Coordinates of C-alpha atoms in Angstrom, one line a residue:
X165 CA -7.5 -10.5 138.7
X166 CA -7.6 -13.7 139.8
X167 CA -10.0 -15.0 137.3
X168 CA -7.5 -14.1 134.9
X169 CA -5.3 -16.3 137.0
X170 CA -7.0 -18.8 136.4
X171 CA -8.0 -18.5 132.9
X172 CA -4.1 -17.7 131.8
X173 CA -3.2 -21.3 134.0
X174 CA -5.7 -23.0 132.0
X175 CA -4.9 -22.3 129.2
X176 CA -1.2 -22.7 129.6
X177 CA -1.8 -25.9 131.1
X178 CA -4.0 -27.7 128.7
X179 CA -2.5 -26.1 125.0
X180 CA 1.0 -26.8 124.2
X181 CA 0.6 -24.4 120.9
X182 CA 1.8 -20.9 120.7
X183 CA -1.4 -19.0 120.5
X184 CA 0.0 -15.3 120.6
X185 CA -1.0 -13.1 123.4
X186 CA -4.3 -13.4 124.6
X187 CA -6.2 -10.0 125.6
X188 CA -8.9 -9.5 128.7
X189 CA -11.0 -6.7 129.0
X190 CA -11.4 -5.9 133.0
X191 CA -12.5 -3.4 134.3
X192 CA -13.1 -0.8 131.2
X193 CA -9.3 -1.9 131.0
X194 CA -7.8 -4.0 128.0
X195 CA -5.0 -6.5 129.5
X196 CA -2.8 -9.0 128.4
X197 CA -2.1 -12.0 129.8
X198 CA 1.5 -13.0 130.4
X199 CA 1.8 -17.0 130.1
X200 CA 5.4 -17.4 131.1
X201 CA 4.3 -15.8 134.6
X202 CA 1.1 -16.2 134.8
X203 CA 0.3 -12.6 135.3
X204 CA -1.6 -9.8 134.0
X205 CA 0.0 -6.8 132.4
X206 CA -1.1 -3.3 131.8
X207 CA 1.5 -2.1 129.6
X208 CA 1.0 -2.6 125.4
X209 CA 2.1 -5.7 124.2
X210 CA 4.6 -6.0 122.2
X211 CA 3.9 -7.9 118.9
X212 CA 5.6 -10.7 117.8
X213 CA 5.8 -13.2 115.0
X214 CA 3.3 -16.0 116.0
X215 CA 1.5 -19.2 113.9
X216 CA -2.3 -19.4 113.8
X217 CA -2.4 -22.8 112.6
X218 CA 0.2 -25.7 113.3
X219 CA 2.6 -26.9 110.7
X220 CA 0.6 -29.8 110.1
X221 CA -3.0 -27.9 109.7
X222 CA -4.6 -28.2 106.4
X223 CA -7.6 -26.4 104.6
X224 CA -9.4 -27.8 101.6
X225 CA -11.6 -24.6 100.0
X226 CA -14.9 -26.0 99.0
X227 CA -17.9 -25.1 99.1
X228 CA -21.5 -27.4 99.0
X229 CA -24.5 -27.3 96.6
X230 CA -27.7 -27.1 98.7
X231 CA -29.4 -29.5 96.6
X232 CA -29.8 -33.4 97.7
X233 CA -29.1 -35.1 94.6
X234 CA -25.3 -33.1 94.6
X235 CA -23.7 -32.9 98.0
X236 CA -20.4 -33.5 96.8
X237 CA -17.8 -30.9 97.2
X238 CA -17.5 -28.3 94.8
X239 CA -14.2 -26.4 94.1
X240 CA -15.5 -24.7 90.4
X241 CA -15.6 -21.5 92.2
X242 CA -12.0 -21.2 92.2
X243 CA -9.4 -21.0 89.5
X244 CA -6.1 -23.2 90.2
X245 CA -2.8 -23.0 88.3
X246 CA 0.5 -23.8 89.1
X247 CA 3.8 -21.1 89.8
X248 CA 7.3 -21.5 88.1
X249 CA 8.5 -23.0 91.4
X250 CA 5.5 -26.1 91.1
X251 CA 3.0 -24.6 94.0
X252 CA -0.5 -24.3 93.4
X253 CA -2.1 -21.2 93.3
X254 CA -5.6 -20.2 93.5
X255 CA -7.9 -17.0 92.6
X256 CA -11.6 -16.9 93.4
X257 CA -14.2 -16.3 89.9
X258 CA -15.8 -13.3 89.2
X259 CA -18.5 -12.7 90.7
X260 CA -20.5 -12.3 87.6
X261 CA -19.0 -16.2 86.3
X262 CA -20.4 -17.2 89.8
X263 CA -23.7 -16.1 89.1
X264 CA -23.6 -17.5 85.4
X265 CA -23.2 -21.0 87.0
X266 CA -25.7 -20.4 89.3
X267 CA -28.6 -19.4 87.2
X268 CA -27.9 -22.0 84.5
X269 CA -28.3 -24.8 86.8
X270 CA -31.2 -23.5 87.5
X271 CA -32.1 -22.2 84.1
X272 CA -35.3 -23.9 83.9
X273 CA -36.7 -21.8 87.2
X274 CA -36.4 -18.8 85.2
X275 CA -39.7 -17.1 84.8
X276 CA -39.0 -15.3 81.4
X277 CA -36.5 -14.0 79.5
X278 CA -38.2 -11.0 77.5
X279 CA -36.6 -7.6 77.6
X280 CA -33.1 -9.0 79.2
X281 CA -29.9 -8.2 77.3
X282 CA -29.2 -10.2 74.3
X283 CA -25.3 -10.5 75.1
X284 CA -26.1 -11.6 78.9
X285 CA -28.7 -14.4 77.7
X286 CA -26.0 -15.4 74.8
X287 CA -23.6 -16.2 77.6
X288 CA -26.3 -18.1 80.1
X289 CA -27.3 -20.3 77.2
X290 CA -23.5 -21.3 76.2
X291 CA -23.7 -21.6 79.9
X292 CA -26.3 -24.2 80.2
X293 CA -25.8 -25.8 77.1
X294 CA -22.2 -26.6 78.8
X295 CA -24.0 -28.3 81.6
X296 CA -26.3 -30.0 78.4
X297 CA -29.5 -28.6 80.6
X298 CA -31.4 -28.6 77.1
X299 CA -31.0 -32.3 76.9
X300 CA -33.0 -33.4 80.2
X301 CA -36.5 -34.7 79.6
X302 CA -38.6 -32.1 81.1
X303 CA -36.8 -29.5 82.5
X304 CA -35.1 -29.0 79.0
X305 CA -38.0 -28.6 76.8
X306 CA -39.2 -26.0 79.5
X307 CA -35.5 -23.8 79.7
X308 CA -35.2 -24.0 76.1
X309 CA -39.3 -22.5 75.0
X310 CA -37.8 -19.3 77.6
X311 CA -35.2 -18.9 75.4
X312 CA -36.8 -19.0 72.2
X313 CA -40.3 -17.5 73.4
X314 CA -37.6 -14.1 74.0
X315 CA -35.0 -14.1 71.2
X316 CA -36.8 -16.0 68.6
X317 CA -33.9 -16.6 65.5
X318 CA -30.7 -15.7 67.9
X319 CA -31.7 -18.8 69.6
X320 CA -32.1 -20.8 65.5
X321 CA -32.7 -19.2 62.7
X322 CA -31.6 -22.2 60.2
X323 CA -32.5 -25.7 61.1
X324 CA -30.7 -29.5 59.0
X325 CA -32.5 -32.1 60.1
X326 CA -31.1 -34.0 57.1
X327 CA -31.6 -37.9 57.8
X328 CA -32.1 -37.6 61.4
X329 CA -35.5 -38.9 61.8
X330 CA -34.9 -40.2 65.1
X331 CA -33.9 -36.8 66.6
X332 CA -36.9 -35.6 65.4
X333 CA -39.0 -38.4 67.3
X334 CA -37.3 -38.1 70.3
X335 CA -37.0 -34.7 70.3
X336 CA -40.0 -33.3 68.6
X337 CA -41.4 -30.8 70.7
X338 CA -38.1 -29.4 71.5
X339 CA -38.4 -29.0 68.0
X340 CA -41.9 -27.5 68.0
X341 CA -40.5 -24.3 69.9
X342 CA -38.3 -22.9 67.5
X343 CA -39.5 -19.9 66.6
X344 CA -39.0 -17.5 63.5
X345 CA -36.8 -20.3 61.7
X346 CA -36.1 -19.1 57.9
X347 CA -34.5 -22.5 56.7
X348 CA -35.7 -25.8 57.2
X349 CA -34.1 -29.1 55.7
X350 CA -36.3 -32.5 56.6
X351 CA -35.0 -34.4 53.7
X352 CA -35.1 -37.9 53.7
X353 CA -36.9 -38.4 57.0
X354 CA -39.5 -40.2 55.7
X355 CA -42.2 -38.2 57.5
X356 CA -45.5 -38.9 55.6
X357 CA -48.8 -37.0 55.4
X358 CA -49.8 -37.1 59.3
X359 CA -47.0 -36.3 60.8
X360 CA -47.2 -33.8 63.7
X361 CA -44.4 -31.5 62.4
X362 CA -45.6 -31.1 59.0
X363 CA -48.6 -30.4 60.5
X364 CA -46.5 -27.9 62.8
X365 CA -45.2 -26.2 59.7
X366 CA -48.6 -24.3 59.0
X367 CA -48.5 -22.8 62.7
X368 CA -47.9 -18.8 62.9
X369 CA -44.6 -19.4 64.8
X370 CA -43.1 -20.5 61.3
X371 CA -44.8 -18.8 59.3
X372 CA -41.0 -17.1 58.6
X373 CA -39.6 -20.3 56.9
X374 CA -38.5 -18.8 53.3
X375 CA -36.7 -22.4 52.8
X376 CA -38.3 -25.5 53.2
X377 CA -36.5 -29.3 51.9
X378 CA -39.2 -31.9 51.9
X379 CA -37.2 -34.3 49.8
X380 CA -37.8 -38.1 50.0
X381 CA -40.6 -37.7 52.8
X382 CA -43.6 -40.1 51.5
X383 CA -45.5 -37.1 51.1
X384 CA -48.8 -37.4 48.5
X385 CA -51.6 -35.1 47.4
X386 CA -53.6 -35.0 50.5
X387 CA -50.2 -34.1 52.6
X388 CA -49.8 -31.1 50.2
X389 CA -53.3 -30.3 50.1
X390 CA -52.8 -29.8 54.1
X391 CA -50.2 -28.2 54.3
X392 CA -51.2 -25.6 51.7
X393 CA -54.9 -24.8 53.3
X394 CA -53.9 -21.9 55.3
X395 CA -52.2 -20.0 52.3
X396 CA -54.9 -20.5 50.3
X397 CA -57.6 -20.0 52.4
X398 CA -56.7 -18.1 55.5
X399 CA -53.2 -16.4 53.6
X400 CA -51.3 -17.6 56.6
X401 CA -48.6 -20.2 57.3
X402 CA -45.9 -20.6 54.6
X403 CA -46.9 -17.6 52.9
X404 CA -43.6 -16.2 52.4
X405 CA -42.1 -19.5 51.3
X406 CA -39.5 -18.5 48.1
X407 CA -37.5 -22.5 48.3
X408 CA -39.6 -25.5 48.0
X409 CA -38.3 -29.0 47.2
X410 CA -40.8 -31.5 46.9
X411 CA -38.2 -34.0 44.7
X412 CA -38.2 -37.8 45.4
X413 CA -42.0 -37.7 46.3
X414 CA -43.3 -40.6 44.3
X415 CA -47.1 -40.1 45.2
X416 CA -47.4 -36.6 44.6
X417 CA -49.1 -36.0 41.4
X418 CA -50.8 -33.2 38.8
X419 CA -53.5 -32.4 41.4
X420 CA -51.1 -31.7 44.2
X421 CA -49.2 -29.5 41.6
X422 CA -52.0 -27.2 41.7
X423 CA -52.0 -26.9 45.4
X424 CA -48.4 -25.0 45.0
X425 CA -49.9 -22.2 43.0
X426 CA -51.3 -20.2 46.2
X427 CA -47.1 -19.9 46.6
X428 CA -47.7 -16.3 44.9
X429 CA -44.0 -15.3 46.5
X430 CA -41.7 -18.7 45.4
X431 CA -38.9 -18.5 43.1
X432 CA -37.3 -21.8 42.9
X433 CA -39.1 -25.4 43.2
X434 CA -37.4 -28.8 42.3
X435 CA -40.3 -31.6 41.7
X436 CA -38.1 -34.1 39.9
X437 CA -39.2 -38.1 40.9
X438 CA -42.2 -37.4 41.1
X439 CA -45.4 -39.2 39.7
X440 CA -46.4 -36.5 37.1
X441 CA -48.9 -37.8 34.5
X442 CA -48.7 -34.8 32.4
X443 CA -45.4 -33.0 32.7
X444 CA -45.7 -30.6 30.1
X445 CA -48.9 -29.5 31.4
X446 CA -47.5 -28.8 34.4
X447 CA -44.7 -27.0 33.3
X448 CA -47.1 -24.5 31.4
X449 CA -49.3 -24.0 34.4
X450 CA -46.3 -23.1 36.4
X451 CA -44.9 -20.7 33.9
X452 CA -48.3 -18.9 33.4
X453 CA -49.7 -18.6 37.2
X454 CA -46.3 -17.9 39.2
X455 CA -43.9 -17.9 36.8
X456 CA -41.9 -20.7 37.4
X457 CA -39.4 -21.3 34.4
X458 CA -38.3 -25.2 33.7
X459 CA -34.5 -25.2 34.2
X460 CA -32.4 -27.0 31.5
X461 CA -29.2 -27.9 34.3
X462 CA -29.7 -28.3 38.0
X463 CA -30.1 -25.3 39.7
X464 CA -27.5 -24.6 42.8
X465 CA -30.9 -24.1 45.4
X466 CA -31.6 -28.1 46.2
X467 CA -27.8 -29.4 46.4
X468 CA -28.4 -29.1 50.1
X469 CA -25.3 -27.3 51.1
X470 CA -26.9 -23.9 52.2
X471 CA -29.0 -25.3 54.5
X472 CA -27.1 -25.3 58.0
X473 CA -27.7 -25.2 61.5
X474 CA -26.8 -21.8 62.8
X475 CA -27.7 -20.1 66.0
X476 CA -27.2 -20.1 70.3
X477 CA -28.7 -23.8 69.8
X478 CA -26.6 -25.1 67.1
X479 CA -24.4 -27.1 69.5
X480 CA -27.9 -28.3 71.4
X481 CA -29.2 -29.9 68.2
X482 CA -25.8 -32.1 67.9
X483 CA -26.0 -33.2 71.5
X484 CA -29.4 -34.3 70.7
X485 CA -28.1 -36.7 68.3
X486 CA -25.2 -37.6 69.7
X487 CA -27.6 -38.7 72.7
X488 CA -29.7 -40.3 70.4
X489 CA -26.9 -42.2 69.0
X490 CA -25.5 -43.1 72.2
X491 CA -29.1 -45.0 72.9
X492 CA -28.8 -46.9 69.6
X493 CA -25.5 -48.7 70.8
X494 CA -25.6 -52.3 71.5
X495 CA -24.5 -53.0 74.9
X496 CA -21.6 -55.5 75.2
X497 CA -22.7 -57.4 77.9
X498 CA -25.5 -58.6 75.5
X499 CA -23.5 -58.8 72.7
X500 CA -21.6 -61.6 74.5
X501 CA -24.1 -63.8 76.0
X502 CA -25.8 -64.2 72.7
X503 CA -22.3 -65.3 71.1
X504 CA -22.8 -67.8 74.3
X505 CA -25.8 -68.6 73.7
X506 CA -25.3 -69.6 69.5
X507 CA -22.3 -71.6 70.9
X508 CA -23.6 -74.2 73.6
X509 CA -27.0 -74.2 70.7
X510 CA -29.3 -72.3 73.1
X511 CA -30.5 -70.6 70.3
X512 CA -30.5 -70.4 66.3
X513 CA -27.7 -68.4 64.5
X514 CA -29.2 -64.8 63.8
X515 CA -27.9 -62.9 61.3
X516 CA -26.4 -59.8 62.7
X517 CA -28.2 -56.5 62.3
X518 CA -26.6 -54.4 59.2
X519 CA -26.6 -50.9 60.0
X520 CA -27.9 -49.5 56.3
X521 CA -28.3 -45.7 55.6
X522 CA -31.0 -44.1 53.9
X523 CA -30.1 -43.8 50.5
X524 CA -32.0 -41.2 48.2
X525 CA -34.1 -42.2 45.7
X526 CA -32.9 -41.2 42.1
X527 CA -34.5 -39.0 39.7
X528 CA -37.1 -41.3 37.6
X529 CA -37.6 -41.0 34.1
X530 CA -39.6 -37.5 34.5
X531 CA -36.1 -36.0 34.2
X532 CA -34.9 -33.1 36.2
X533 CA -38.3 -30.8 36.7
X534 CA -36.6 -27.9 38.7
X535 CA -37.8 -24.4 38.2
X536 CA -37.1 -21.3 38.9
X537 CA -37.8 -17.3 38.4
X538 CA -36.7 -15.3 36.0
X539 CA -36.1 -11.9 37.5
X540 CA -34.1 -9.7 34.9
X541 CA -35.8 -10.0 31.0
X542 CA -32.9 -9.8 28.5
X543 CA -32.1 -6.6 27.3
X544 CA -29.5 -7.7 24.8
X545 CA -32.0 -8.5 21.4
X546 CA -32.6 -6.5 18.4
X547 CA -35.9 -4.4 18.8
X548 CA -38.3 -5.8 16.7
X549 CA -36.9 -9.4 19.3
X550 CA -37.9 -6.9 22.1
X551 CA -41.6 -5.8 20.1
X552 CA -42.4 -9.5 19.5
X553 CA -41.2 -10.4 22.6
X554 CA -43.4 -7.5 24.5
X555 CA -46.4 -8.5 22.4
X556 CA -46.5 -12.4 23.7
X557 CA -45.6 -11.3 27.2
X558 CA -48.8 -9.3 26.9
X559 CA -50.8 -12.3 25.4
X560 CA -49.5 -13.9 28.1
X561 CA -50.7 -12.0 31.1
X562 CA -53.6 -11.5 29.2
X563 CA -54.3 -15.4 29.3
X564 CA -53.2 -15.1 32.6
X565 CA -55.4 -12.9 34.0
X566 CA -58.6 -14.5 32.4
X567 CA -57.8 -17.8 33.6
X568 CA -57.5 -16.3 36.8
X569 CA -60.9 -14.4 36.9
X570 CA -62.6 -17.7 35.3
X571 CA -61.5 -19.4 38.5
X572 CA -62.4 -17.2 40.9
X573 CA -65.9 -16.6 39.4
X574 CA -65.8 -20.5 39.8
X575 CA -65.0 -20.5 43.1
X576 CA -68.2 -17.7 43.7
X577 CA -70.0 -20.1 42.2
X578 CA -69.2 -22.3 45.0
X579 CA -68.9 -20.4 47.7
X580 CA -65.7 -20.1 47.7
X581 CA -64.4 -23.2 50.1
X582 CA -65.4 -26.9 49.3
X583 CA -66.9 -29.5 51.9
X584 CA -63.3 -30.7 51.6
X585 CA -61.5 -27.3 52.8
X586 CA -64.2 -26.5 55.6
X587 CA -63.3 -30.1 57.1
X588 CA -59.4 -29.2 56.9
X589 CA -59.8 -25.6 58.6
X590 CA -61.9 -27.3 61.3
X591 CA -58.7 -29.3 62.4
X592 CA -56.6 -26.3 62.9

């Protein structure tokens, strides 16, 4: 009892705050100390209103990231708003939207993504894509190929890269790991024969693309010849390609026509601006291999408005540009010390770098060479029309078919491949 003495002088002597009654166990016994006397009662205490904190006691709810580069205070874990009467107000997240955030800033940690719900993983990639994870070097290109390695065209199934050649060098292999695409526009990037995404396009991971735009690319013969190897040797890659537009593609000529014909499945192909040397040749070799019909007007396949980014990624792609645009500004402080520099005669008057965009080439003289299949034969013409018509269709497949049998007992004859094909299936 006198320790409790003790204690209960103290404490009255040091605090000046109204802590409440304060309870010692003696004994087996619960007690409560009396300040006012100084004493030790056994009765129950009565209760009575008392402040745990003083008036001027403040608490700031935060809580700290455990990594080094983000020690700052974090308060995202709560949700503030105001009342009528101007106070603020606060609710704690769910515990699911706590560990959303958690896992996509950490999203490229993840192991793999295969077999988890497609709804959850639609909601951790808008997630990350908030935090732009898929734009950091390394750890980007690594998040994103989990993501598309489990849900293939959710994550893109249509791709424009229309004019954006420099998101496509800065970003190529981010590209490389779409998977399953069905549309892809690459017009007017100026891509040429070797480059590694054309290359890319003959890979088994694309082999879904049913639209492809290769307008105004610099591509020639040998590019074709490339990217056509697969189909006709191996009957892989772009096998189930039914768009093609090869338009604006000055070096492409009659011999890189007749790469096009392993396309057994296309129905539409624009090859207008080209350098055809014989156009009505080709026209005829289209119509009687993979009957391609010329089309008198422009046909509404190449205007280049159905081609769209959709999918999870969709915003990704325009933060990609917008970073890449964001690089190509001029930075003021340079801007003005070489106005300084032109005045005091430092250095000679530059003319200032005009920003030009890439302007399509027009349709040469070859006119518009688009084709396309016809799918339903007109029913509408009197019968002996229909007999004639019958008969020539016959002749036709007839032709057809011997043409066909003449090349492949050709290509017996030569054991099937050339010196030139082996060499091009050796790169793959």
């Amino acid at each position: 009892q006198s320790w409790s003495r003790g204690m209960s002088y103290c404490l009255h002597s040091e605090s000046h705050l109204d802590t409440g009654p304060i309870y010692v166990r003696e004994n087996g016994k619960l007690h409560v100390v009396n300040q006012g006397a100084g004493g030790v009662q056994n009765v129950t205490p009565k209760t009575r209103p008392f402040s745990l904190f003083s008036r001027s006691f403040s608490v700031e709810l935060c809580m700290n990231r455990e990594d080094d580069r983000a020690r700052r205070q974090r308060t995202d874990h709560f949700i503030f708003t105001y009342t009528k009467e101007g106070n603020l107000r606060y609710s704690a997240k769910s515990l699911f939207s706590l560990v959303l955030g958690y896992i996509s800033d950490n999203v490229d940690h993840i192991d793999s993504l295969i077999g988890f719900p497609e709804q959850i993983a639609e909601k951790l990639f808008s997630a990350a894509e908030a935090r732009q994870k898929f734009t950091e070097p390394v750890t980007g290109l690594r998040a994103l190929q989990k993501f598309t390695e489990a849900y293939g065209s959710l994550v893109l199934c249509s791709l424009c890269l229309r004019n954006r050649y420099l998101v496509i060098s800065e970003k190529l292999e981010e590209i490389k790991s779409f998977r399953e695409l069905t549309c892809l526009d690459l017009s007017c990037c100026k891509l040429g024969d070797e480059h590694e995404l054309l290359e890319h396009l003959t890979k088994e991971a694309l082999s879904s693309v049913k639209r492809l735009l290769l307008k105004d690319n610099s591509l020639s013969d040998a590019g074709l010849r490339r990217m056509t190897a697969p189909v006709r040797v191996l009957k892989k890659g772009l096998e189930n390609l039914l768009v093609l537009d090869l338009s604006c593609n000055p070096k492409i000529t009659d011999v890189g026509i007749g790469y096009l014909l392993s396309f057994k499945k296309l129905n539409c192909l624009d090859i207008s601006g080209t350098g055809l040397k014989d156009v009505d040749a080709v026209i005829k070799r289209l119509q009687m291999q993979i009957g391609l019909v010329h089309s008198k007007v422009p046909l509404k396949e190449f205007d280049h408005t159905n081609c769209k980014t959709e999918g999870w990624a969709e915003q990704t792609v325009l933060q990609w540009e917008q970073a890449v645009m964001e690089a190509m500004k001029p930075q003021e402080n340079l801007k003005s010390r070489a106005a300084a520099l032109r005045f005091y005669g430092k250095t000679h008057r530059i003319e200032e770098v005009v920003k030009c965009t890439l302007v399509e080439p027009e349709t040469k003289a070859s006119g518009n060479l688009q084709f396309y299949k016809e799918k339903v034969q007109n029913c509408h013409l009197p019968l002996k029309k229909e007999v004639a018509g019958s008969h020539e269709l016959k002749n036709s497949k007839k032709r057809a078919l011997a043409e066909q049998e003449r090349e492949r007992t050709s290509k017996q004859k030569h054991l099937c491949l050339t010196v030139e094909d082996w060499d091009l299936l050796n790169t793959y």
